[in-house]
């Protein structure tokens, strides 16, 4: 939401347009100076946004706390004002309400401009949350919020920071000058949301999951992928299993239809098993990977692994329009708290939901500067670097935003 009233700017503009020639040169000078100031003023537009904050479980509250402090610093510097409503999801919601997601939580998220989330879930072996039936466990809350908010496009960048090359498990000749890809994963369809049940057929326990996609679901995610590719290296690799699955054959056909509207973007199809190999064989060939829900889940973990640390990777789950939920790609593991993925997710929120590119750039630059200065959390630590904790890392990033 833009807080400034642009009406006066419009009136001044109209006056200048009709009367400029009639003014004496002093008047013209005054007008030109005013326009220059007006441009400056418009560039510094102040924004008011409502953010739903989901700290979640495990390290979630700790990393979200750091991301919020970074956002506070951005607000202070640029004069924006963000207001926050806290929402419970996953185990935190089970503990209070007995279910991983409530209708009120959905309503709060829907009435916000965007959602920033930490991570959810606990240790499946020890946590009481996993004694509950599957539909009441923390992960069910995550799937339910994705569906309720219609977050069908999940963007997961996998970028190898120069400073973290040593953490990449691939050989130097494979890494070359690094890689920078984004996985566009369909998030509200496929096996995750198909009909499923377990039954006994002739005395044999049988479980059934359904994989279905309709052409509209495929088209809207393909459009998002080609749109993003247009802003990047203009290459889409659509990943499927068209040599076996009907849903993949429809996927291919619809991707080809969409591609016709993007003559400036090149594309190819790749089978998912080959893609899994290519990610470690030649990751530099990828720009945008477009794929369905389950393949995207698996491939995005593989892609994050070759960047050296999943603790660095942000993600955005987008609905139609500007609304999105932003979260780190990693889980809630108690022992490793690196706030960088959540801070970078907050930067994605500024970029994709609020159009605050300059502010997002500044956060990303701050992260790079802290890495270049040699600071590392335990998950990305290497010889000769300075080890810091979650809070210290957050503060170092904030200190770079001057
Ligand atoms: C992810 C996670 C989730 C998924 C789990 C927690 C349900 O692995 O976001 O990638 O499979 O989508
Ligand atoms: Mg996953």
XYZ file of N, CA and C in Angstrom, residues 93-340:
744
model
N 1.114 -24.804 16.695
C -0.348 -24.709 16.674
C -0.967 -25.950 17.333
N -0.363 -27.121 17.100
C -0.868 -28.354 17.744
C -0.845 -28.179 19.257
N 0.273 -27.634 19.776
C 0.404 -27.474 21.235
C -0.693 -26.584 21.821
N -1.099 -25.559 21.060
C -2.096 -24.622 21.584
C -3.525 -25.022 21.202
N -3.726 -25.409 19.950
C -5.096 -25.642 19.458
C -5.419 -27.114 19.175
N -4.431 -27.971 19.229
C -4.666 -29.392 18.941
C -4.676 -29.730 17.461
N -4.584 -28.718 16.598
C -4.519 -28.952 15.136
C -3.380 -28.108 14.564
N -2.774 -28.558 13.437
C -1.602 -27.833 12.934
C -1.928 -26.504 12.232
N -3.194 -26.277 11.919
C -3.566 -25.012 11.276
C -5.029 -24.725 11.576
N -5.317 -23.510 12.049
C -6.714 -23.170 12.349
C -7.276 -22.237 11.266
N -8.602 -22.115 11.235
C -9.243 -21.202 10.282
C -8.832 -19.756 10.548
N -8.651 -19.424 11.855
C -8.247 -18.041 12.191
C -6.858 -17.760 11.624
N -5.983 -18.758 11.705
C -4.619 -18.571 11.180
C -4.690 -18.287 9.674
N -5.538 -19.043 8.983
C -5.687 -18.834 7.534
C -6.232 -17.429 7.274
N -7.234 -17.018 8.074
C -7.848 -15.696 7.867
C -6.810 -14.590 8.084
N -5.986 -14.727 9.126
C -4.953 -13.704 9.378
C -3.977 -13.639 8.201
N -3.559 -14.818 7.728
C -2.621 -14.838 6.597
C -3.262 -14.189 5.367
N -4.533 -14.505 5.125
C -5.217 -13.969 3.936
C -5.377 -12.457 4.003
N -5.520 -11.924 5.227
C -5.732 -10.478 5.328
C -4.403 -9.716 5.335
N -3.291 -10.424 5.160
C -1.977 -9.767 5.126
C -1.529 -9.577 3.681
N -0.476 -8.776 3.502
C 0.065 -8.574 2.152
C 1.030 -9.695 1.773
N 1.613 -10.344 2.791
C 2.526 -11.467 2.547
C 2.747 -12.201 3.855
N 3.306 -13.406 3.746
C 3.570 -14.218 4.940
C 5.065 -14.537 4.987
N 5.673 -14.352 6.147
C 7.072 -14.750 6.329
C 7.100 -15.868 7.358
N 7.732 -16.980 6.971
C 7.667 -18.166 7.832
C 9.054 -18.689 8.180
N 9.172 -19.307 9.350
C 10.447 -19.930 9.743
C 10.471 -21.358 9.243
N 10.251 -22.296 10.121
C 10.225 -23.685 9.684
C 9.313 -24.437 10.639
N 8.790 -25.556 10.173
C 7.874 -26.296 11.050
C 8.304 -27.767 11.157
N 7.778 -28.428 12.164
C 8.046 -29.855 12.331
C 9.068 -30.115 13.415
N 9.126 -31.390 13.831
C 10.076 -31.773 14.873
C 10.688 -33.121 14.531
N 11.301 -33.733 15.513
C 11.933 -35.025 15.298
C 10.853 -36.116 15.292
N 10.677 -36.754 14.147
C 9.590 -37.726 13.998
C 9.742 -38.906 14.956
N 10.980 -39.166 15.424
C 11.183 -40.323 16.317
C 10.800 -39.992 17.753
N 11.015 -38.734 18.145
C 10.824 -38.417 19.562
C 9.638 -37.485 19.854
N 9.235 -36.667 18.885
C 8.215 -35.660 19.180
C 6.813 -36.284 19.274
N 6.034 -35.865 20.278
C 4.658 -36.393 20.410
C 3.767 -36.007 19.227
N 4.146 -34.964 18.485
C 3.340 -34.553 17.320
C 3.195 -35.699 16.318
N 4.210 -36.602 16.304
C 4.195 -37.664 15.294
C 3.485 -38.933 15.778
N 2.906 -38.819 16.980
C 2.052 -39.928 17.452
C 0.623 -39.682 16.950
N 0.351 -38.462 16.484
C -0.983 -38.123 15.979
C -1.178 -38.736 14.592
N -2.433 -38.842 14.180
C -2.677 -39.369 12.825
C -2.108 -38.384 11.793
N -1.699 -38.876 10.594
C -0.992 -38.040 9.629
C -1.659 -36.687 9.343
N -2.989 -36.651 9.298
C -3.654 -35.389 8.935
C -3.601 -34.349 10.057
N -3.074 -34.738 11.228
C -2.989 -33.783 12.350
C -1.542 -33.411 12.662
N -0.594 -33.896 11.872
C 0.824 -33.638 12.148
C 1.252 -32.272 11.581
N 2.411 -31.754 12.002
C 2.839 -30.416 11.566
C 2.838 -30.228 10.044
N 3.342 -31.240 9.292
C 3.453 -31.101 7.834
C 2.087 -30.927 7.168
N 1.049 -31.529 7.785
C -0.296 -31.397 7.214
C -0.720 -29.924 7.251
N -0.275 -29.204 8.291
C -0.586 -27.773 8.390
C 0.071 -26.995 7.259
N 1.300 -27.392 6.933
C 2.020 -26.706 5.854
C 1.310 -26.921 4.514
N 0.935 -28.170 4.254
C 0.236 -28.450 2.989
C -1.097 -27.712 2.949
N -1.780 -27.666 4.103
C -3.104 -27.022 4.140
C -2.984 -25.517 3.886
N -1.941 -24.889 4.418
C -1.826 -23.437 4.199
C -1.445 -23.151 2.740
N -0.638 -24.026 2.152
C -0.301 -23.852 0.726
C -1.575 -23.882 -0.115
N -2.450 -24.845 0.199
C -3.680 -24.989 -0.579
C -4.622 -23.811 -0.298
N -4.782 -23.476 1.001
C -5.752 -22.438 1.375
C -5.377 -21.089 0.766
N -4.075 -20.828 0.649
C -3.641 -19.535 0.108
C -3.357 -19.619 -1.397
N -3.625 -20.793 -1.972
C -3.449 -21.010 -3.408
C -2.014 -20.713 -3.873
N -1.055 -21.172 -3.080
C 0.356 -20.889 -3.374
C 0.891 -21.934 -4.348
N 0.552 -21.786 -5.604
C 0.842 -22.867 -6.551
C 2.255 -22.815 -7.138
N 2.933 -21.679 -6.980
C 4.259 -21.549 -7.617
C 5.351 -21.417 -6.561
N 6.161 -22.443 -6.439
C 7.221 -22.443 -5.434
C 8.576 -22.224 -6.114
N 9.176 -21.097 -5.758
C 10.455 -20.708 -6.359
C 11.577 -21.023 -5.403
N 12.505 -21.859 -5.819
C 13.634 -22.192 -4.951
C 14.948 -21.916 -5.676
N 15.566 -20.807 -5.377
C 16.844 -20.518 -6.021
C 17.946 -21.422 -5.466
N 18.837 -21.861 -6.320
C 20.025 -22.602 -5.865
C 21.231 -21.916 -6.500
N 21.951 -21.212 -5.663
C 22.996 -20.308 -6.131
C 24.256 -20.635 -5.361
N 25.367 -20.759 -6.062
C 26.623 -21.060 -5.360
C 27.366 -19.759 -5.083
N 27.414 -19.389 -3.824
C 28.165 -18.174 -3.459
C 29.649 -18.438 -3.659
N 30.305 -17.481 -4.277
C 31.749 -17.579 -4.493
C 32.487 -17.900 -3.198
N 32.029 -17.218 -2.129
C 32.687 -17.362 -0.820
C 32.498 -18.767 -0.249
N 31.490 -19.504 -0.753
C 31.197 -20.817 -0.161
C 31.582 -21.977 -1.077
N 32.404 -21.663 -2.090
C 32.777 -22.722 -3.047
C 33.351 -23.947 -2.343
N 34.076 -23.698 -1.253
C 34.711 -24.823 -0.547
C 33.674 -25.773 0.050
N 32.479 -25.255 0.335
C 31.439 -26.102 0.936
C 30.710 -26.936 -0.120
N 30.949 -26.650 -1.409
C 30.281 -27.391 -2.484
C 30.946 -28.763 -2.636
N 30.165 -29.843 -2.605
C 30.769 -31.180 -2.668
C 31.248 -31.586 -4.067
N 31.001 -30.735 -5.080
C 31.395 -31.116 -6.442
C 32.861 -30.740 -6.722
N 33.447 -31.421 -7.713
C 34.853 -31.126 -8.074
C 34.960 -29.750 -8.731
N 36.147 -29.130 -8.596
C 36.347 -27.772 -9.131
C 35.996 -27.660 -10.615
N 36.360 -28.690 -11.414
C 36.092 -28.586 -12.856
C 34.594 -28.672 -13.155
N 33.826 -29.276 -12.263
C 32.363 -29.307 -12.463
C 31.768 -27.957 -12.054
N 32.304 -27.399 -10.963
C 31.787 -26.111 -10.477
C 32.085 -24.989 -11.473
N 33.267 -25.018 -12.079
C 33.670 -23.952 -13.011
C 33.528 -22.593 -12.360
N 32.856 -21.664 -13.060
C 32.697 -20.342 -12.453
C 31.374 -20.239 -11.669
N 30.866 -21.366 -11.223
C 29.690 -21.364 -10.339
C 28.391 -21.570 -11.093
N 27.325 -21.705 -10.360
C 26.020 -21.877 -11.002
C 24.954 -21.088 -10.259
N 23.882 -20.836 -10.976
C 22.823 -19.973 -10.459
C 21.529 -20.401 -11.143
N 20.738 -21.187 -10.423
C 19.498 -21.681 -11.044
C 18.319 -21.435 -10.118
N 17.142 -21.528 -10.666
C 15.964 -21.453 -9.807
C 15.009 -22.580 -10.196
N 14.527 -23.259 -9.159
C 13.573 -24.340 -9.418
C 12.173 -23.773 -9.232
N 11.354 -23.948 -10.257
C 9.963 -23.516 -10.179
C 9.133 -24.781 -10.003
N 8.746 -25.013 -8.759
C 8.037 -26.256 -8.411
C 6.540 -25.990 -8.270
N 5.729 -26.801 -8.946
C 4.273 -26.697 -8.771
C 3.979 -27.165 -7.342
N 3.113 -26.432 -6.616
C 3.034 -26.697 -5.174
C 1.650 -27.093 -4.655
N 0.628 -27.031 -5.478
C -0.694 -27.334 -4.910
C -1.413 -28.462 -5.667
N -0.658 -29.243 -6.420
C -1.293 -30.334 -7.158
C -0.474 -31.611 -7.065
N -0.742 -32.526 -7.998
C 0.036 -33.765 -8.080
C -0.216 -34.701 -6.910
N 0.769 -35.541 -6.658
C 0.633 -36.590 -5.631
C 0.317 -36.057 -4.243
N 0.803 -34.850 -3.949
C 0.598 -34.291 -2.613
C -0.874 -34.054 -2.293
N -1.654 -33.787 -3.329
C -3.051 -33.417 -3.080
C -4.056 -34.359 -3.734
N -3.563 -35.439 -4.354
C -4.474 -36.395 -4.983
C -5.159 -37.260 -3.934
N -6.204 -37.912 -4.341
C -6.937 -38.801 -3.419
C -5.979 -39.897 -2.933
N -6.000 -40.200 -1.618
C -5.151 -41.291 -1.130
C -5.851 -42.062 -0.022
N -5.580 -43.345 -0.003
C -6.088 -44.163 1.103
C -5.349 -45.494 1.145
N -5.539 -46.178 2.257
C -4.946 -47.509 2.403
C -6.090 -48.479 2.652
N -6.064 -49.594 1.954
C -7.140 -50.582 2.158
C -6.558 -51.994 2.077
N -7.358 -52.935 2.431
C -6.923 -54.321 2.319
C -7.635 -54.933 1.125
N -6.859 -55.395 0.165
C -7.486 -56.031 -1.004
C -7.093 -57.511 -0.991
N -8.076 -58.381 -0.884
C -7.834 -59.826 -0.764
C -6.811 -60.145 0.312
N -6.967 -59.481 1.454
C -6.068 -59.758 2.582
C -4.694 -59.121 2.461
N -4.488 -58.313 1.402
C -3.170 -57.687 1.211
C -3.311 -56.179 1.430
N -2.505 -55.612 2.363
C -2.592 -54.170 2.605
C -2.103 -53.427 1.364
N -2.900 -52.493 0.907
C -2.596 -51.779 -0.332
C -2.799 -50.277 -0.119
N -1.804 -49.487 -0.497
C -1.915 -48.033 -0.349
C -1.987 -47.390 -1.722
N -2.864 -46.414 -1.856
C -3.061 -45.774 -3.168
C -2.891 -44.259 -3.052
N -2.015 -43.708 -3.865
C -1.873 -42.242 -3.991
C -2.165 -41.892 -5.440
N -2.792 -40.755 -5.655
C -3.182 -40.408 -7.026
C -2.403 -39.206 -7.538
N -1.868 -39.342 -8.739
C -1.132 -38.236 -9.366
C -1.972 -37.674 -10.493
N -2.536 -36.486 -10.276
C -3.336 -35.924 -11.362
C -3.011 -34.448 -11.554
N -2.984 -34.007 -12.790
C -2.815 -32.595 -13.136
C -3.781 -32.246 -14.248
N -4.423 -31.104 -14.142
C -5.190 -30.664 -15.313
C -4.414 -29.581 -16.053
N -4.850 -29.295 -17.277
C -4.053 -28.387 -18.113
C -3.957 -26.975 -17.523
N -4.981 -26.541 -16.776
C -4.921 -25.189 -16.195
C -3.841 -25.095 -15.124
N -3.740 -26.147 -14.302
C -2.699 -26.164 -13.265
C -1.306 -26.119 -13.905
N -1.151 -26.830 -15.003
C 0.161 -26.871 -15.663
C 0.451 -25.517 -16.329
N -0.568 -24.962 -16.981
C -0.372 -23.717 -17.725
C 0.070 -22.576 -16.806
N -0.602 -22.428 -15.650
C -0.295 -21.267 -14.809
C 1.120 -21.341 -14.223
N 1.595 -22.553 -13.910
C 2.961 -22.652 -13.365
C 3.989 -22.483 -14.504
N 3.642 -22.983 -15.697
C 4.562 -22.824 -16.829
C 4.721 -21.334 -17.161
N 3.610 -20.595 -17.114
C 3.680 -19.148 -17.386
C 4.607 -18.469 -16.374
N 4.474 -18.829 -15.104
C 5.349 -18.242 -14.073
C 6.818 -18.538 -14.392
N 7.087 -19.790 -14.809
C 8.477 -20.185 -15.080
C 9.044 -19.396 -16.260
N 8.253 -19.258 -17.319
C 8.749 -18.516 -18.491
C 8.898 -17.024 -18.150
N 7.993 -16.501 -17.321
C 8.112 -15.093 -16.905
C 9.414 -14.853 -16.144
N 9.706 -15.770 -15.212
C 10.938 -15.627 -14.416
C 12.165 -15.772 -15.329
N 12.093 -16.735 -16.265
C 13.232 -16.955 -17.170
C 13.539 -15.688 -17.972
N 12.500 -14.963 -18.325
C 12.654 -13.718 -19.072
C 13.515 -12.706 -18.322
N 13.440 -12.756 -16.982
C 14.236 -11.821 -16.179
C 15.616 -12.391 -15.869
N 15.892 -13.623 -16.332
C 17.168 -14.257 -16.013
C 17.912 -14.579 -17.309
N 18.394 -15.840 -17.442
C 19.177 -16.176 -18.634
C 18.318 -16.716 -19.767
N 17.009 -16.632 -19.605
C 16.043 -16.952 -20.668
C 16.118 -18.396 -21.146
N 16.255 -19.324 -20.193
C 16.263 -20.734 -20.566
C 15.476 -21.562 -19.554
N 14.488 -22.305 -20.066
C 13.673 -23.153 -19.189
C 13.961 -24.617 -19.509
N 14.208 -25.412 -18.464
C 14.249 -26.864 -18.648
C 13.050 -27.426 -17.898
N 12.118 -28.006 -18.646
C 10.910 -28.563 -18.034
C 11.157 -30.043 -17.753
N 10.965 -30.424 -16.502
C 11.332 -31.778 -16.075
C 10.085 -32.631 -15.851
N 10.079 -33.821 -16.428
C 8.908 -34.699 -16.303
C 9.320 -36.156 -16.408
N 8.364 -37.038 -16.482
C 8.644 -38.464 -16.702
C 7.705 -38.923 -17.810
N 7.840 -38.224 -18.970
C 6.888 -38.431 -20.061
C 7.052 -39.785 -20.741
N 8.161 -40.495 -20.444
C 8.296 -41.835 -21.036
C 7.461 -42.876 -20.274
N 6.843 -42.442 -19.161
C 6.013 -43.380 -18.382
C 4.624 -42.807 -18.048
N 4.587 -41.545 -17.591
C 3.359 -41.030 -16.976
C 2.486 -40.206 -17.926
N 1.200 -40.427 -17.868
C 0.251 -39.617 -18.637
C 0.301 -38.154 -18.190
N 0.349 -37.949 -16.861
C 0.362 -36.567 -16.359
C 1.572 -35.821 -16.925
N 2.684 -36.518 -17.135
C 3.876 -35.884 -17.699
C 3.715 -35.589 -19.194
N 2.983 -36.471 -19.880
C 2.768 -36.217 -21.321
C 1.891 -34.978 -21.510
N 0.893 -34.818 -20.646
C 0.073 -33.600 -20.715
C 0.935 -32.389 -20.329
N 1.768 -32.565 -19.325
C 2.687 -31.503 -18.877
C 3.500 -30.990 -20.076
N 4.104 -31.912 -20.814
C 4.923 -31.541 -21.982
C 4.110 -30.761 -23.011
N 2.918 -31.277 -23.296
C 2.087 -30.655 -24.340
C 1.742 -29.220 -23.935
N 1.366 -29.017 -22.675
C 0.956 -27.678 -22.246
C 2.168 -26.740 -22.195
N 3.313 -27.236 -21.740
C 4.528 -26.410 -21.710
C 4.855 -25.936 -23.138
N 4.696 -26.837 -24.098
C 4.969 -26.444 -25.489
C 4.013 -25.349 -25.966
N 2.760 -25.440 -25.558
C 1.790 -24.390 -25.928
C 2.196 -23.043 -25.321
N 2.544 -23.073 -24.039
C 2.923 -21.829 -23.354
C 4.186 -21.235 -23.992
N 5.133 -22.098 -24.320
C 6.425 -21.635 -24.856
C 6.242 -20.802 -26.132
N 5.154 -21.066 -26.870
C 4.907 -20.317 -28.125
C 4.783 -18.819 -27.873
N 4.335 -18.445 -26.645
C 4.198 -17.013 -26.335
C 5.510 -16.401 -25.845
N 6.546 -17.189 -25.786
C 7.829 -16.686 -25.258
C 8.948 -17.012 -26.255
N 8.909 -16.347 -27.407
C 9.896 -16.676 -28.430
C 11.315 -16.325 -28.006
N 11.422 -15.370 -27.080
C 12.754 -14.954 -26.613
C 13.335 -15.920 -25.565
N 12.539 -16.887 -25.118
C 13.022 -17.830 -24.097
C 13.209 -19.200 -24.752
N 14.403 -19.797 -24.599
C 14.595 -21.146 -25.144
C 14.158 -22.157 -24.092
N 13.754 -23.334 -24.540
C 13.346 -24.350 -23.565
C 13.657 -25.732 -24.087
N 13.745 -26.665 -23.149
C 13.880 -28.074 -23.518
C 13.175 -28.927 -22.470
N 12.900 -30.182 -22.807
C 12.325 -31.114 -21.833
C 13.443 -32.018 -21.348
N 13.342 -32.431 -20.097
C 14.339 -33.361 -19.564
C 13.613 -34.360 -18.665
N 13.978 -35.619 -18.771
C 13.364 -36.615 -17.887
C 13.937 -36.457 -16.482
N 13.093 -36.721 -15.500
C 13.480 -36.418 -14.115
C 14.708 -37.214 -13.659
N 14.837 -38.464 -14.103
C 16.006 -39.241 -13.667
C 17.281 -38.659 -14.275
N 17.181 -38.227 -15.533
C 18.328 -37.579 -16.161
C 18.658 -36.263 -15.454
N 17.617 -35.528 -15.077
C 17.830 -34.249 -14.402
C 18.589 -34.449 -13.080
N 18.223 -35.499 -12.360
C 18.914 -35.794 -11.092
C 20.407 -36.011 -11.348
N 20.725 -36.680 -12.476
C 22.142 -36.892 -12.828
C 22.804 -35.588 -13.247
N 22.087 -34.831 -14.105
C 22.684 -33.609 -14.665
C 22.989 -32.562 -13.589
N 22.210 -32.571 -12.527
C 22.438 -31.587 -11.455
C 23.829 -31.736 -10.833
N 24.323 -32.969 -10.787
C 25.673 -33.154 -10.237
C 26.725 -33.278 -11.329
N 26.270 -33.542 -12.548
C 27.208 -33.722 -13.651
C 27.580 -32.383 -14.294
N 26.564 -31.535 -14.484
C 26.809 -30.241 -15.113
C 25.754 -29.223 -14.668
N 25.858 -28.765 -13.407
C 24.805 -27.865 -12.889
C 24.762 -26.523 -13.602
N 25.827 -26.193 -14.330
C 25.848 -24.866 -14.971
C 24.871 -24.752 -16.133
N 24.358 -25.907 -16.622
C 23.435 -25.840 -17.771
C 22.049 -25.318 -17.365
N 21.765 -25.244 -16.043
C 20.405 -24.896 -15.613
C 20.234 -23.408 -15.333
N 19.108 -22.902 -15.804
C 18.710 -21.533 -15.459
C 17.397 -21.655 -14.667
N 16.284 -21.963 -15.368
C 15.014 -22.199 -14.666
C 14.613 -23.658 -14.881
N 14.401 -24.382 -13.787
C 13.876 -25.746 -13.869
C 12.389 -25.671 -13.523
N 11.569 -26.144 -14.447
C 10.112 -26.128 -14.228
C 9.655 -27.560 -14.006
N 8.987 -27.811 -12.881
C 8.587 -29.196 -12.656
C 7.410 -29.334 -11.700
N 6.859 -30.548 -11.653
C 5.667 -30.786 -10.820
C 6.077 -30.942 -9.356
N 5.075 -31.089 -8.506
C 5.261 -31.011 -7.057
C 6.290 -32.003 -6.494
N 6.096 -33.271 -6.722
C 6.966 -34.285 -6.107
C 8.385 -34.242 -6.685
N 8.493 -34.116 -8.014
C 9.834 -34.032 -8.611
C 10.553 -32.793 -8.068
N 9.795 -31.706 -7.919
C 10.385 -30.448 -7.434
C 10.858 -30.565 -5.998
N 10.120 -31.325 -5.195
C 10.533 -31.537 -3.799
C 11.898 -32.212 -3.775
N 12.036 -33.255 -4.571
C 13.272 -34.052 -4.551
C 14.427 -33.277 -5.196
N 14.176 -32.728 -6.377
C 15.262 -32.037 -7.097
C 15.738 -30.784 -6.347
N 14.814 -30.109 -5.637
C 15.243 -28.894 -4.941
C 16.149 -29.233 -3.752
N 15.936 -30.380 -3.138
C 16.874 -30.794 -2.075
C 18.232 -31.125 -2.679
N 18.215 -31.783 -3.827
C 19.494 -32.128 -4.470
C 20.238 -30.847 -4.862
N 19.499 -29.908 -5.448
C 20.128 -28.649 -5.885
C 20.684 -27.885 -4.687
N 19.958 -27.923 -3.555
C 20.445 -27.169 -2.398
C 21.728 -27.791 -1.863
N 21.823 -29.102 -1.967
C 23.010 -29.807 -1.460
C 24.272 -29.367 -2.201
N 24.147 -29.174 -3.510
C 25.361 -28.813 -4.255
C 25.751 -27.344 -4.060
N 24.899 -26.564 -3.417
C 25.311 -25.181 -3.126
C 26.143 -25.134 -1.837
N 26.233 -26.265 -1.145
C 27.074 -26.277 0.058
C 26.273 -26.217 1.332
N 25.212 -25.439 1.363
C 24.403 -25.431 2.578
C 22.976 -25.037 2.299
N 22.088 -25.891 2.743
C 20.667 -25.580 2.625
C 20.331 -24.393 3.537
N 21.193 -24.120 4.501
C 20.990 -22.997 5.424
C 21.079 -21.642 4.748
N 21.468 -21.631 3.482
C 21.624 -20.381 2.737
C 20.447 -20.108 1.810
N 19.566 -21.114 1.632
C 18.619 -20.988 0.517
C 17.231 -20.522 0.924
N 16.790 -19.497 0.241
C 15.474 -18.922 0.495
C 14.451 -19.600 -0.413
N 13.180 -19.309 -0.195
C 12.179 -19.768 -1.158
C 10.930 -18.899 -1.064
N 10.214 -18.875 -2.177
C 8.974 -18.095 -2.232
C 7.883 -18.995 -2.777
N 6.720 -18.961 -2.149
C 5.570 -19.687 -2.689
C 4.528 -18.647 -3.055
N 4.248 -18.562 -4.353
C 3.452 -17.441 -4.841
C 2.065 -17.868 -5.301
N 1.111 -16.979 -5.042
C -0.239 -17.162 -5.574
C -0.344 -16.303 -6.844
N -1.500 -16.280 -7.449
C -1.743 -15.378 -8.574
C -1.619 -13.952 -8.020
N -1.059 -13.024 -8.757
C -0.918 -11.657 -8.246
C 0.339 -11.504 -7.411
N 0.280 -10.684 -6.367
C 1.491 -10.336 -5.620
C 1.663 -11.110 -4.317
N 0.616 -11.797 -3.888
C 0.664 -12.442 -2.573
C 1.633 -13.630 -2.574
N 2.373 -13.792 -1.481
C 3.271 -14.933 -1.387
C 3.619 -15.287 0.043
N 4.075 -16.532 0.213
C 4.589 -16.976 1.510
C 6.076 -17.250 1.314
N 6.879 -16.704 2.209
C 8.331 -16.780 2.051
C 8.923 -17.551 3.214
N 9.775 -18.511 2.899
C 10.323 -19.357 3.965
C 11.681 -19.900 3.534
N 12.528 -20.245 4.498
C 13.795 -20.882 4.121
C 13.512 -22.264 3.534
N 14.438 -22.773 2.713
C 14.224 -24.106 2.128
C 14.513 -25.223 3.129
N 15.150 -24.858 4.253
C 15.550 -25.921 5.186
C 14.461 -26.203 6.223
N 14.691 -27.228 7.035
C 13.731 -27.622 8.068
C 14.005 -26.946 9.396
N 13.481 -27.571 10.470
C 13.479 -26.898 11.764
C 14.567 -27.407 12.712
N 15.527 -28.204 12.179
C 16.576 -28.837 13.004
C 17.074 -27.942 14.130
N 17.052 -28.476 15.325
C 17.329 -27.667 16.508
C 18.775 -27.162 16.572
N 19.732 -27.992 16.108
C 21.133 -27.697 16.387
C 21.782 -26.681 15.442
N 21.256 -26.515 14.219
C 21.926 -25.632 13.261
C 21.024 -24.451 12.945
N 21.309 -23.296 13.529
C 20.471 -22.136 13.212
C 21.293 -21.129 12.420
N 21.032 -21.096 11.121
C 21.647 -20.100 10.250
C 20.495 -19.204 9.775
N 20.497 -17.921 10.141
C 19.346 -17.080 9.783
C 19.361 -16.606 8.333
N 20.449 -16.935 7.593
C 20.606 -16.323 6.260
C 19.460 -16.688 5.314
